[in-house]
PDB file of C-alpha atoms and ligand atoms in Angstrom:
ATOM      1  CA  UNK A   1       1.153  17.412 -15.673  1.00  0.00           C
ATOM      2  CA  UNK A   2      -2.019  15.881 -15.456  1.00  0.00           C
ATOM      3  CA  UNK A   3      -4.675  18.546 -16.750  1.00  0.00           C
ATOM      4  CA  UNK A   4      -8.677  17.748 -16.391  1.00  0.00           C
ATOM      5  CA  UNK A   5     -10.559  17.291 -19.017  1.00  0.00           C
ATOM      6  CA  UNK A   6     -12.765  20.136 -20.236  1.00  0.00           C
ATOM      7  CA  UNK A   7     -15.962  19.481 -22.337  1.00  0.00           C
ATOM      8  CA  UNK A   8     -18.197  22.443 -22.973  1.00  0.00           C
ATOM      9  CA  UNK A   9     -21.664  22.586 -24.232  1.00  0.00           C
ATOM     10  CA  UNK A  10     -21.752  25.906 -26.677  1.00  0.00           C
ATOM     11  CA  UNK A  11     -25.619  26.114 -27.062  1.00  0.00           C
ATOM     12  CA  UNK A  12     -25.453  29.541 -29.120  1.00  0.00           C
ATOM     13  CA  UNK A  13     -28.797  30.767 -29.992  1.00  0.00           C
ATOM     14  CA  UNK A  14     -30.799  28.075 -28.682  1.00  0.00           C
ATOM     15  CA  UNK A  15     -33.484  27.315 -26.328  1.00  0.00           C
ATOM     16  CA  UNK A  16     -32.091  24.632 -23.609  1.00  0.00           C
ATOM     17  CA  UNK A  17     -32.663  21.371 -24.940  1.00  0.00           C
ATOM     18  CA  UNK A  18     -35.431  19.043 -23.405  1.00  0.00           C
ATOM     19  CA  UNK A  19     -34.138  17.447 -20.519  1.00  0.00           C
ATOM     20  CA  UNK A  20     -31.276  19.499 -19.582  1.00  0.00           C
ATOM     21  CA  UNK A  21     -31.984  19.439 -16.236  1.00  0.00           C
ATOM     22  CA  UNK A  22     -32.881  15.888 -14.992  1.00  0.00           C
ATOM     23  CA  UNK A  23     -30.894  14.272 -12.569  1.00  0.00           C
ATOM     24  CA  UNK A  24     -28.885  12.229 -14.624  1.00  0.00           C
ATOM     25  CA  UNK A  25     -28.254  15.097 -16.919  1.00  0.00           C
ATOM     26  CA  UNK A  26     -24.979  14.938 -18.980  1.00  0.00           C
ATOM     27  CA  UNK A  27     -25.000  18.777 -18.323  1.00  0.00           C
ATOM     28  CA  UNK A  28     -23.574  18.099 -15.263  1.00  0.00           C
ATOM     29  CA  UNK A  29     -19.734  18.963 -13.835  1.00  0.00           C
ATOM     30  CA  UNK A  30     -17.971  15.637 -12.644  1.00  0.00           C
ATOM     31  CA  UNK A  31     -14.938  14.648 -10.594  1.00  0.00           C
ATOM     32  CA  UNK A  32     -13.101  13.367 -13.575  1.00  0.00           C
ATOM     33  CA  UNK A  33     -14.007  16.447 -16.020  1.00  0.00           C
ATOM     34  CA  UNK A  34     -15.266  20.235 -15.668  1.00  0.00           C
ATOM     35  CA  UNK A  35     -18.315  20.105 -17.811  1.00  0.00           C
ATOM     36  CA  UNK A  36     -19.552  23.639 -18.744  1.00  0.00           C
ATOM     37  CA  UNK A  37     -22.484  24.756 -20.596  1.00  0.00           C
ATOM     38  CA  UNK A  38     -22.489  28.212 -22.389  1.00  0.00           C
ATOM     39  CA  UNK A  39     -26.624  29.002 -22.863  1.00  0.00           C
ATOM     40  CA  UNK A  40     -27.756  32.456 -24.123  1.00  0.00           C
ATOM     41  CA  UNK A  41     -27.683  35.066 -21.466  1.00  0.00           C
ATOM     42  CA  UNK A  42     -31.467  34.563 -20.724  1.00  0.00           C
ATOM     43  CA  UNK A  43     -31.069  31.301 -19.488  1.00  0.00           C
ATOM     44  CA  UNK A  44     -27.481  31.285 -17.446  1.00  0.00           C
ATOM     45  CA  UNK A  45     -30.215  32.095 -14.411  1.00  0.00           C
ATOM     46  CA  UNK A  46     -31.764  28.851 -14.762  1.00  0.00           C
ATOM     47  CA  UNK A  47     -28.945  27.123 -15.660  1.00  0.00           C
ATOM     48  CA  UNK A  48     -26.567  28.190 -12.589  1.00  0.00           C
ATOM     49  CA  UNK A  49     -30.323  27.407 -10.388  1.00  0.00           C
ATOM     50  CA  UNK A  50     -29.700  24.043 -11.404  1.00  0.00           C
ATOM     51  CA  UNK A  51     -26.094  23.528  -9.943  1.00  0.00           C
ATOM     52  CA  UNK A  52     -24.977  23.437 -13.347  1.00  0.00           C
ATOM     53  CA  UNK A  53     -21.346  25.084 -13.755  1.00  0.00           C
ATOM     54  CA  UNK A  54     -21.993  27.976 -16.518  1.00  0.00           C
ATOM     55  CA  UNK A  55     -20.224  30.193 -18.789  1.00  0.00           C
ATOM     56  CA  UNK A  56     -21.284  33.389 -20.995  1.00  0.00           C
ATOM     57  CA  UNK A  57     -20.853  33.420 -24.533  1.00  0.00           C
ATOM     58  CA  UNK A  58     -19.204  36.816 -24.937  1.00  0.00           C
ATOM     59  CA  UNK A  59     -18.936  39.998 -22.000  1.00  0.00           C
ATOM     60  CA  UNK A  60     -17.689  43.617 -22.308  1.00  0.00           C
ATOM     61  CA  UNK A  61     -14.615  44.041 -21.114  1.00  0.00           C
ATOM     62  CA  UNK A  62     -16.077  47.757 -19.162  1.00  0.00           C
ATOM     63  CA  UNK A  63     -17.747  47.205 -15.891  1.00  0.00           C
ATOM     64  CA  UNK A  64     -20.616  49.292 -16.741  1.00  0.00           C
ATOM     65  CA  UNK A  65     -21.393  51.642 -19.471  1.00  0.00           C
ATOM     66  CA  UNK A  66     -23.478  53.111 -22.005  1.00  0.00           C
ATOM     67  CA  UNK A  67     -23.638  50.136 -24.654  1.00  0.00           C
ATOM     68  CA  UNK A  68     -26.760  48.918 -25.571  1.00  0.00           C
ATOM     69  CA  UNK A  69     -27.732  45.460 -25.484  1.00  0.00           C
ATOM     70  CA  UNK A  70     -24.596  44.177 -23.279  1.00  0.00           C
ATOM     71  CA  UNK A  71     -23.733  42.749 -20.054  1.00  0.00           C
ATOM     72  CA  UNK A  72     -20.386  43.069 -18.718  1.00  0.00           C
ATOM     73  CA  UNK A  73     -17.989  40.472 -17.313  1.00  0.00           C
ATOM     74  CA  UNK A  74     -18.231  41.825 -14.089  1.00  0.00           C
ATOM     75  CA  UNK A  75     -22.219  41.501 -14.157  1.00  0.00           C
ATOM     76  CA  UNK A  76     -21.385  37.917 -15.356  1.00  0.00           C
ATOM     77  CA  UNK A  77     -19.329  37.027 -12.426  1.00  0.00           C
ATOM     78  CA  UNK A  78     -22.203  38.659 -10.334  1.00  0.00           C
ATOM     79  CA  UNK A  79     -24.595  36.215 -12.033  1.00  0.00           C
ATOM     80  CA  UNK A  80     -22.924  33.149 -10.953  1.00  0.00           C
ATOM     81  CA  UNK A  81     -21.045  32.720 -14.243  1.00  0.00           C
ATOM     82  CA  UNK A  82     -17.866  30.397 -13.872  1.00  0.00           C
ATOM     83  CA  UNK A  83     -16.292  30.726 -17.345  1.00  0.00           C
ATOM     84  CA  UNK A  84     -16.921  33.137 -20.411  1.00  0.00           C
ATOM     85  CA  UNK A  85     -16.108  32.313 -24.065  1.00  0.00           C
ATOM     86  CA  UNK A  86     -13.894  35.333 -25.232  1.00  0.00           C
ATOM     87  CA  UNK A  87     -13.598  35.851 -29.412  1.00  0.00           C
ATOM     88  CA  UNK A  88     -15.268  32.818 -30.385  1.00  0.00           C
ATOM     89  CA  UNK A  89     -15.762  33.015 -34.841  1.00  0.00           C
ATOM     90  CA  UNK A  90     -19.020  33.818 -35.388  1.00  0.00           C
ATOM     91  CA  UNK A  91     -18.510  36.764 -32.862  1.00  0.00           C
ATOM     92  CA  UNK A  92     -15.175  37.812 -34.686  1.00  0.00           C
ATOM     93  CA  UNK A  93     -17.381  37.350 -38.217  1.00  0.00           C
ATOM     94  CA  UNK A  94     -20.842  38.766 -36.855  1.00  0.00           C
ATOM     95  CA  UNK A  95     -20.053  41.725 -34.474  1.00  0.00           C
ATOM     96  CA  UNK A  96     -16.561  42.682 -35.648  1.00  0.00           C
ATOM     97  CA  UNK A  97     -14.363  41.674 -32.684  1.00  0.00           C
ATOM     98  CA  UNK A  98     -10.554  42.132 -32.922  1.00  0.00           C
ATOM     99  CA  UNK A  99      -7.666  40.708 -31.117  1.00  0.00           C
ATOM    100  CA  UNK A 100      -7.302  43.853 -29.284  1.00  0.00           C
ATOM    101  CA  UNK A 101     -11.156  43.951 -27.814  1.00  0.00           C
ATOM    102  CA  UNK A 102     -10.558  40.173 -27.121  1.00  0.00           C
ATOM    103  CA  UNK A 103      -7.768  40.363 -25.255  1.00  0.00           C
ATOM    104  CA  UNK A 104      -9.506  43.070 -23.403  1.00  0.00           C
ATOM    105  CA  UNK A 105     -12.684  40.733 -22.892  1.00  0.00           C
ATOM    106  CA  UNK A 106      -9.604  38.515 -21.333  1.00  0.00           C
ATOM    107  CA  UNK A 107      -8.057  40.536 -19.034  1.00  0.00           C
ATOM    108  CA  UNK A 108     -11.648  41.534 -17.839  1.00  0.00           C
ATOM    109  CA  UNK A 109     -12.822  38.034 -17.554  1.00  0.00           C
ATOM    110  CA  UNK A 110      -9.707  37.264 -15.164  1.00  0.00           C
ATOM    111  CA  UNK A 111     -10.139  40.590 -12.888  1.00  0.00           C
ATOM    112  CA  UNK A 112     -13.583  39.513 -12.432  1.00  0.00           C
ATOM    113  CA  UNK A 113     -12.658  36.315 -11.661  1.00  0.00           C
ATOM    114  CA  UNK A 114     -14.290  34.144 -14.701  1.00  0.00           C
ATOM    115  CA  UNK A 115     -12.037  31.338 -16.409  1.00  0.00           C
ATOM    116  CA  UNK A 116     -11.533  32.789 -19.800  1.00  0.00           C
ATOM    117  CA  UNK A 117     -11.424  30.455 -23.008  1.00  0.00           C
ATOM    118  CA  UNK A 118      -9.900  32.139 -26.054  1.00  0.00           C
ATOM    119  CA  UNK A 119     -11.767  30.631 -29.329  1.00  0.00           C
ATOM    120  CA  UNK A 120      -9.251  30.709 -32.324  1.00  0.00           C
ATOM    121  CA  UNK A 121      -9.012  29.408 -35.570  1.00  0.00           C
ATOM    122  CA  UNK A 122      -8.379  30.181 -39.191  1.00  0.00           C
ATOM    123  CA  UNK A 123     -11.015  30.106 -42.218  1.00  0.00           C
ATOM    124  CA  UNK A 124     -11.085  27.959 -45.303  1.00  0.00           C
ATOM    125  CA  UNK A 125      -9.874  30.421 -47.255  1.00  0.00           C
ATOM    126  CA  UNK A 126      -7.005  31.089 -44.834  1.00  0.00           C
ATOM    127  CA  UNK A 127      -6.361  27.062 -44.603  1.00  0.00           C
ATOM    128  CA  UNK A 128      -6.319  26.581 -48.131  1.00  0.00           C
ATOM    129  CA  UNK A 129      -3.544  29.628 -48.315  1.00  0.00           C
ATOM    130  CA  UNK A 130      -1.263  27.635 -45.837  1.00  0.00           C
ATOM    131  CA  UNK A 131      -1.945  30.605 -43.397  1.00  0.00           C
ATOM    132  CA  UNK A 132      -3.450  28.500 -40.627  1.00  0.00           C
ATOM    133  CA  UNK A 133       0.488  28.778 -38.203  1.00  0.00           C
ATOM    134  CA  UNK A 134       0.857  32.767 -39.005  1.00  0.00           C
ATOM    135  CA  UNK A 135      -3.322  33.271 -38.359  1.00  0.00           C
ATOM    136  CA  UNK A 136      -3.109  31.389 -35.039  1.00  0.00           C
ATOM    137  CA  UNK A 137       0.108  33.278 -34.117  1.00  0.00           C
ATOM    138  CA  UNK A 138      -1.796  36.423 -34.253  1.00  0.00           C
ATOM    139  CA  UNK A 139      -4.772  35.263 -32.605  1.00  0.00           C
ATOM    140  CA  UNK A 140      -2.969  34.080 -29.555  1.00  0.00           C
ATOM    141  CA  UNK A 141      -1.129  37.758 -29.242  1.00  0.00           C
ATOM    142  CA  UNK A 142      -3.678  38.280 -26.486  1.00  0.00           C
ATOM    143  CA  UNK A 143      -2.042  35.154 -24.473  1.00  0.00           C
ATOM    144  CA  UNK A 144       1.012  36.999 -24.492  1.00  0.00           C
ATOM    145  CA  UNK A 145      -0.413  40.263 -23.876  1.00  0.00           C
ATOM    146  CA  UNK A 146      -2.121  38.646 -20.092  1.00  0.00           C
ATOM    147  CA  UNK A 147       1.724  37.143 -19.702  1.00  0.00           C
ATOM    148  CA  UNK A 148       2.857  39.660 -17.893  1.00  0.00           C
ATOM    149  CA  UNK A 149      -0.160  39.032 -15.103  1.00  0.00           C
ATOM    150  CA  UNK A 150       1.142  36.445 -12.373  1.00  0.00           C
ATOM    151  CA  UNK A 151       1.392  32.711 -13.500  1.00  0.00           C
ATOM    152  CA  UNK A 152      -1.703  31.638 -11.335  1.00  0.00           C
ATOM    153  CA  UNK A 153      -3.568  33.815 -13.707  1.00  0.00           C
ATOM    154  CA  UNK A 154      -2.605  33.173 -16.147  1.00  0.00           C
ATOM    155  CA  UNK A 155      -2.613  29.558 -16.251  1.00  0.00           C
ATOM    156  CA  UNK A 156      -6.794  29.921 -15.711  1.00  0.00           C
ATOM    157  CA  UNK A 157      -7.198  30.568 -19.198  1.00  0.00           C
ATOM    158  CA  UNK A 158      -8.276  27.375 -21.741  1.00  0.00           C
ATOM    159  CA  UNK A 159      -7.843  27.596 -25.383  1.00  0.00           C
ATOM    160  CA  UNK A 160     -10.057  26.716 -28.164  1.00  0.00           C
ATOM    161  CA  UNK A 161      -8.764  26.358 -31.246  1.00  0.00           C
ATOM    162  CA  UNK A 162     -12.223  26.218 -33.790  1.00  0.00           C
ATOM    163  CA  UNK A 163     -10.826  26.125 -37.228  1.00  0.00           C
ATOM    164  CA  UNK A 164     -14.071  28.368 -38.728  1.00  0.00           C
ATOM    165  CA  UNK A 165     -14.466  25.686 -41.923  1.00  0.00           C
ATOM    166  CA  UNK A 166     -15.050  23.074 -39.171  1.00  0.00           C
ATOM    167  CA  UNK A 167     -17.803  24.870 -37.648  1.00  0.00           C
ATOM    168  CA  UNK A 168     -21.253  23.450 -38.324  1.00  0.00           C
ATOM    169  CA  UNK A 169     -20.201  21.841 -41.610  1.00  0.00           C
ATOM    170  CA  UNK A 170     -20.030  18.379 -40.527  1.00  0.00           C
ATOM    171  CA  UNK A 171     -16.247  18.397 -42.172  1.00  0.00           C
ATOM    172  CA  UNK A 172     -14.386  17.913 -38.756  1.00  0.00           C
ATOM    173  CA  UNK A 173     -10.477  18.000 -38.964  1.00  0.00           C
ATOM    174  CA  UNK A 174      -8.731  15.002 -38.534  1.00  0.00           C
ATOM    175  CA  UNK A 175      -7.701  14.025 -35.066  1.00  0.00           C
ATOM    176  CA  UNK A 176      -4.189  13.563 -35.523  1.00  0.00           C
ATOM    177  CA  UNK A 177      -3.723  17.054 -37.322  1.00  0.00           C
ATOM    178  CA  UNK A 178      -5.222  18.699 -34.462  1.00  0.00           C
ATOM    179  CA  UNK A 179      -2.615  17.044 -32.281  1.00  0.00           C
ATOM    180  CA  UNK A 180      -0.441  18.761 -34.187  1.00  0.00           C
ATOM    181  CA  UNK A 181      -1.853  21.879 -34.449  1.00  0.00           C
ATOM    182  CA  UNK A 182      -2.352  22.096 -30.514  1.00  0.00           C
ATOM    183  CA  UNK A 183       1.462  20.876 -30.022  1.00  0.00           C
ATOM    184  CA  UNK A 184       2.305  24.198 -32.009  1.00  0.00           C
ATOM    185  CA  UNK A 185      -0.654  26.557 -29.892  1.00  0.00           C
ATOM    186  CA  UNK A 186       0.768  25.141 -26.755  1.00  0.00           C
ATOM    187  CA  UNK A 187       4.849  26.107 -27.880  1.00  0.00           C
ATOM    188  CA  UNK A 188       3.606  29.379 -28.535  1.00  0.00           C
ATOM    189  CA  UNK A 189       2.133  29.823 -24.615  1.00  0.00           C
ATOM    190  CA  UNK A 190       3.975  31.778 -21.988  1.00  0.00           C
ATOM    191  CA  UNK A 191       6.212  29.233 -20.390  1.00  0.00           C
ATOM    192  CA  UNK A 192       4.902  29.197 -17.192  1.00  0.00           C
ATOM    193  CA  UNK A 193       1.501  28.584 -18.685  1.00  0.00           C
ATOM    194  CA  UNK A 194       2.470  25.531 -21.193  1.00  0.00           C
ATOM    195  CA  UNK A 195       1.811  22.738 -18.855  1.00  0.00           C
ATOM    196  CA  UNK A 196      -1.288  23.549 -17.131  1.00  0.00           C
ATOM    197  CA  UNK A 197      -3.008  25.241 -20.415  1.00  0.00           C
ATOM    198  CA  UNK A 198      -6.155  23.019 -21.161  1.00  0.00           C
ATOM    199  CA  UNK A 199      -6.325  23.151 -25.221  1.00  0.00           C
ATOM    200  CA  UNK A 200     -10.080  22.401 -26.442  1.00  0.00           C
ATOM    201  CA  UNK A 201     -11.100  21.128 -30.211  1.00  0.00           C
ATOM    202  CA  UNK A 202     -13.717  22.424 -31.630  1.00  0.00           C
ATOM    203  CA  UNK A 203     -15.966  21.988 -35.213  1.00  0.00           C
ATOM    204  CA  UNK A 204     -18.365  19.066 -36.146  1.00  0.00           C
ATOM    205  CA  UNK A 205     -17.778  17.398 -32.871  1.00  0.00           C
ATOM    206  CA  UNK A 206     -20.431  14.741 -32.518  1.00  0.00           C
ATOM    207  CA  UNK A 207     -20.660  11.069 -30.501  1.00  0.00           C
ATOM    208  CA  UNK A 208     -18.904   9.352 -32.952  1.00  0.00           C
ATOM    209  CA  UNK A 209     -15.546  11.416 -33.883  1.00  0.00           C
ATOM    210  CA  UNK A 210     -15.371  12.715 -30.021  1.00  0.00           C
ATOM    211  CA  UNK A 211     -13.287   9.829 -28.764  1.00  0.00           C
ATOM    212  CA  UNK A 212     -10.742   9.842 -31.446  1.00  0.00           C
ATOM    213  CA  UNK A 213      -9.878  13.439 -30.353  1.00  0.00           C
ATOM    214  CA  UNK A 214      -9.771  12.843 -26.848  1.00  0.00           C
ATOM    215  CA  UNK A 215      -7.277  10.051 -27.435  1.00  0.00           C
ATOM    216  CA  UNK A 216      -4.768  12.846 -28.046  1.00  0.00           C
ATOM    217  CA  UNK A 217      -2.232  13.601 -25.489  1.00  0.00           C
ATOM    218  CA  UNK A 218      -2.703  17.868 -26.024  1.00  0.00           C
ATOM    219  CA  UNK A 219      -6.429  17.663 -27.042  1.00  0.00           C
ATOM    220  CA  UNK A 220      -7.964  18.446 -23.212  1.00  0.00           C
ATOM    221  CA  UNK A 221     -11.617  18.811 -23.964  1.00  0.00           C
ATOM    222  CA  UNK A 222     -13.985  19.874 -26.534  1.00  0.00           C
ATOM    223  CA  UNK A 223     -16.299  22.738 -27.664  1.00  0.00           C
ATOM    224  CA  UNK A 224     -19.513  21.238 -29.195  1.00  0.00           C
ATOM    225  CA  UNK A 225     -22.175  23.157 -30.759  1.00  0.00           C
ATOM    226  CA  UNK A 226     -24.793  20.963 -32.472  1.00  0.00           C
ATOM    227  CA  UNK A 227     -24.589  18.033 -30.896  1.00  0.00           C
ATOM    228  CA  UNK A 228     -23.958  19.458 -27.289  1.00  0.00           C
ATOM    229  CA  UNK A 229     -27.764  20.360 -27.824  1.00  0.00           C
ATOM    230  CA  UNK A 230     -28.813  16.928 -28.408  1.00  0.00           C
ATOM    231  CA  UNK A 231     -29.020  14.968 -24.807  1.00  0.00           C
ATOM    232  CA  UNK A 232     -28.552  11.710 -26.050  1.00  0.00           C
ATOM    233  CA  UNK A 233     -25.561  12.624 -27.841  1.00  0.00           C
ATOM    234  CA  UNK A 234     -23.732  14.665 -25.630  1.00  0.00           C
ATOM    235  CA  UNK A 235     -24.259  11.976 -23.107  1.00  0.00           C
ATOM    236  CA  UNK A 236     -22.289   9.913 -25.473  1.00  0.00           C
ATOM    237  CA  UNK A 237     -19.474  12.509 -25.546  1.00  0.00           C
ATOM    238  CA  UNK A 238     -19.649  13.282 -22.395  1.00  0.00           C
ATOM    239  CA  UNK A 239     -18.786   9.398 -21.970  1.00  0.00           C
ATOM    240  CA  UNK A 240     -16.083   9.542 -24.390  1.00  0.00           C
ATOM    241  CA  UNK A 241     -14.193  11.506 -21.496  1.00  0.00           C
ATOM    242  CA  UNK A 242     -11.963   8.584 -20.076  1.00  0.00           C
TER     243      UNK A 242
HETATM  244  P1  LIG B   1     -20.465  22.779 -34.143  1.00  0.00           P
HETATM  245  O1  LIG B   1     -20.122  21.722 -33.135  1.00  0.00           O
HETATM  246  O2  LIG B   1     -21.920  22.917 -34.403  1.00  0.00           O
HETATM  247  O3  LIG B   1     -19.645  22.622 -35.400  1.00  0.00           O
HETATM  248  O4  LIG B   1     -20.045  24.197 -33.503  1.00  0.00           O
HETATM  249  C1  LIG B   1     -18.779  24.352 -32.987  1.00  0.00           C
HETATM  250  C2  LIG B   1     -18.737  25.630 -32.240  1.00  0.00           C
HETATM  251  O5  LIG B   1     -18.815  26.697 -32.805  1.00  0.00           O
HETATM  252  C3  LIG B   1     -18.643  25.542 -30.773  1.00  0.00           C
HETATM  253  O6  LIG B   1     -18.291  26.772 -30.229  1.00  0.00           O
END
């Protein structure tokens, strides 16, 4: 099965870069590719004003609700969000979030109607232990959790494996080890999901390494931080995308 590309722009904490928005911005969704930019909730407004195709870095899984300082996925939806980033690291490290509030986030994400993309990955520590098969295991238990929704729902969600000593380090894994890796997320995928599942990389992507993970028959896409807020150079990854 032929799955499209995915590249997504993870801009964090960040003001929009300069230039985001001209007309030959590399921001922009294509035939060949979904291109999707994840800006901070302040500027998904903007962003979605610009035709751009948009997802939220993290949503409550509750509709409404007294908690301070959150939006839910619903309200996302409502907003003109497409897709929403659900347990990426540095929310699992900074605000505490376990697989059981992620697959939540998930399942809330889907009723809403938002394209949900998981964010897993194991630490150094956890790497250097040998633990990176039994961590990913149990951070895909939501996947199997949503199995029991109907196939055509299930097949909307993207993973992103982020291996967490990859992130922002400039160390990025070696191509052909995250072949394998993704080979092993994608056996562990409800059945009915394996084929159409689009499996993104993720950690010190930048112009020059994106190609050589793209070359990769179960690498789909890519989740850049850094460098996705650099214009020049995501244009450069975004024309790695054959
Ligand atoms: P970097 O590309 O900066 O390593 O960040 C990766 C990431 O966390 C994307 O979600």
């Amino acid at each position: 099965m032929q799955r499209k590309p995915l590249l997504c722009a993870n801009w964090k904490m960040f003001r929009p870069p300069d230039g985001w928005d001209a007309t030959d911005s590399p921001y922009r969704s294509q035939a060949r590719a979904d291109i999707v930019i994840f800006p901070t909730h302040l500027h998904i407004t903007k962003c979605i004003k610009a035709k751009m195709l948009v997802g939220a870095q993290y949503g409550r899984p509750e509709p409404e609700g007294a908690f301070t300082g959150d939006v839910s996925m619903q309200m996302l939806k409502a907003q003109g969000c497409s897709y929403a980033l659900c347990g990426h690291s540095e929310r699992r490290q900074n605000h505490g979030e376990t697989d059981i509030f992620i697959a939540e986030q998930i399942i809330a994400a889907l009723e809403a109607g938002l394209h949900p993309i998981l964010c897993i990955g194991e630490t150094k520590e956890e790497y250097d232990k040998g633990k990176t098969q039994s961590i990913l295991k149990r951070q895909l238990s939501p996947v199997s959790m949503i199995n029991s929704l109907p196939a055509v729902l299930s097949s909307v969600v993207s993973i992103a494996y982020e291996p967490v000593w990859a992130i922002g380090s400039g160390i990025n894994a070696l191509p052909a080890d995250i072949q394998n890796i993704h080979t092993f997320i994608r056996s562990l995928l409800p059945e009915q999901s394996q084929k159409s599942t689009r499996i993104l990389y993720g950690g010190s992507v930048n112009e020059l390494n994106a190609s050589g993970f793209l070359a990769h028959e179960d690498i789909d896409g890519l989740l850049v931080g850094a460098c996705s807020l650099e214009v020049e150079k995501f244009t450069e990854i975004m024309r790695s995308i054959s």
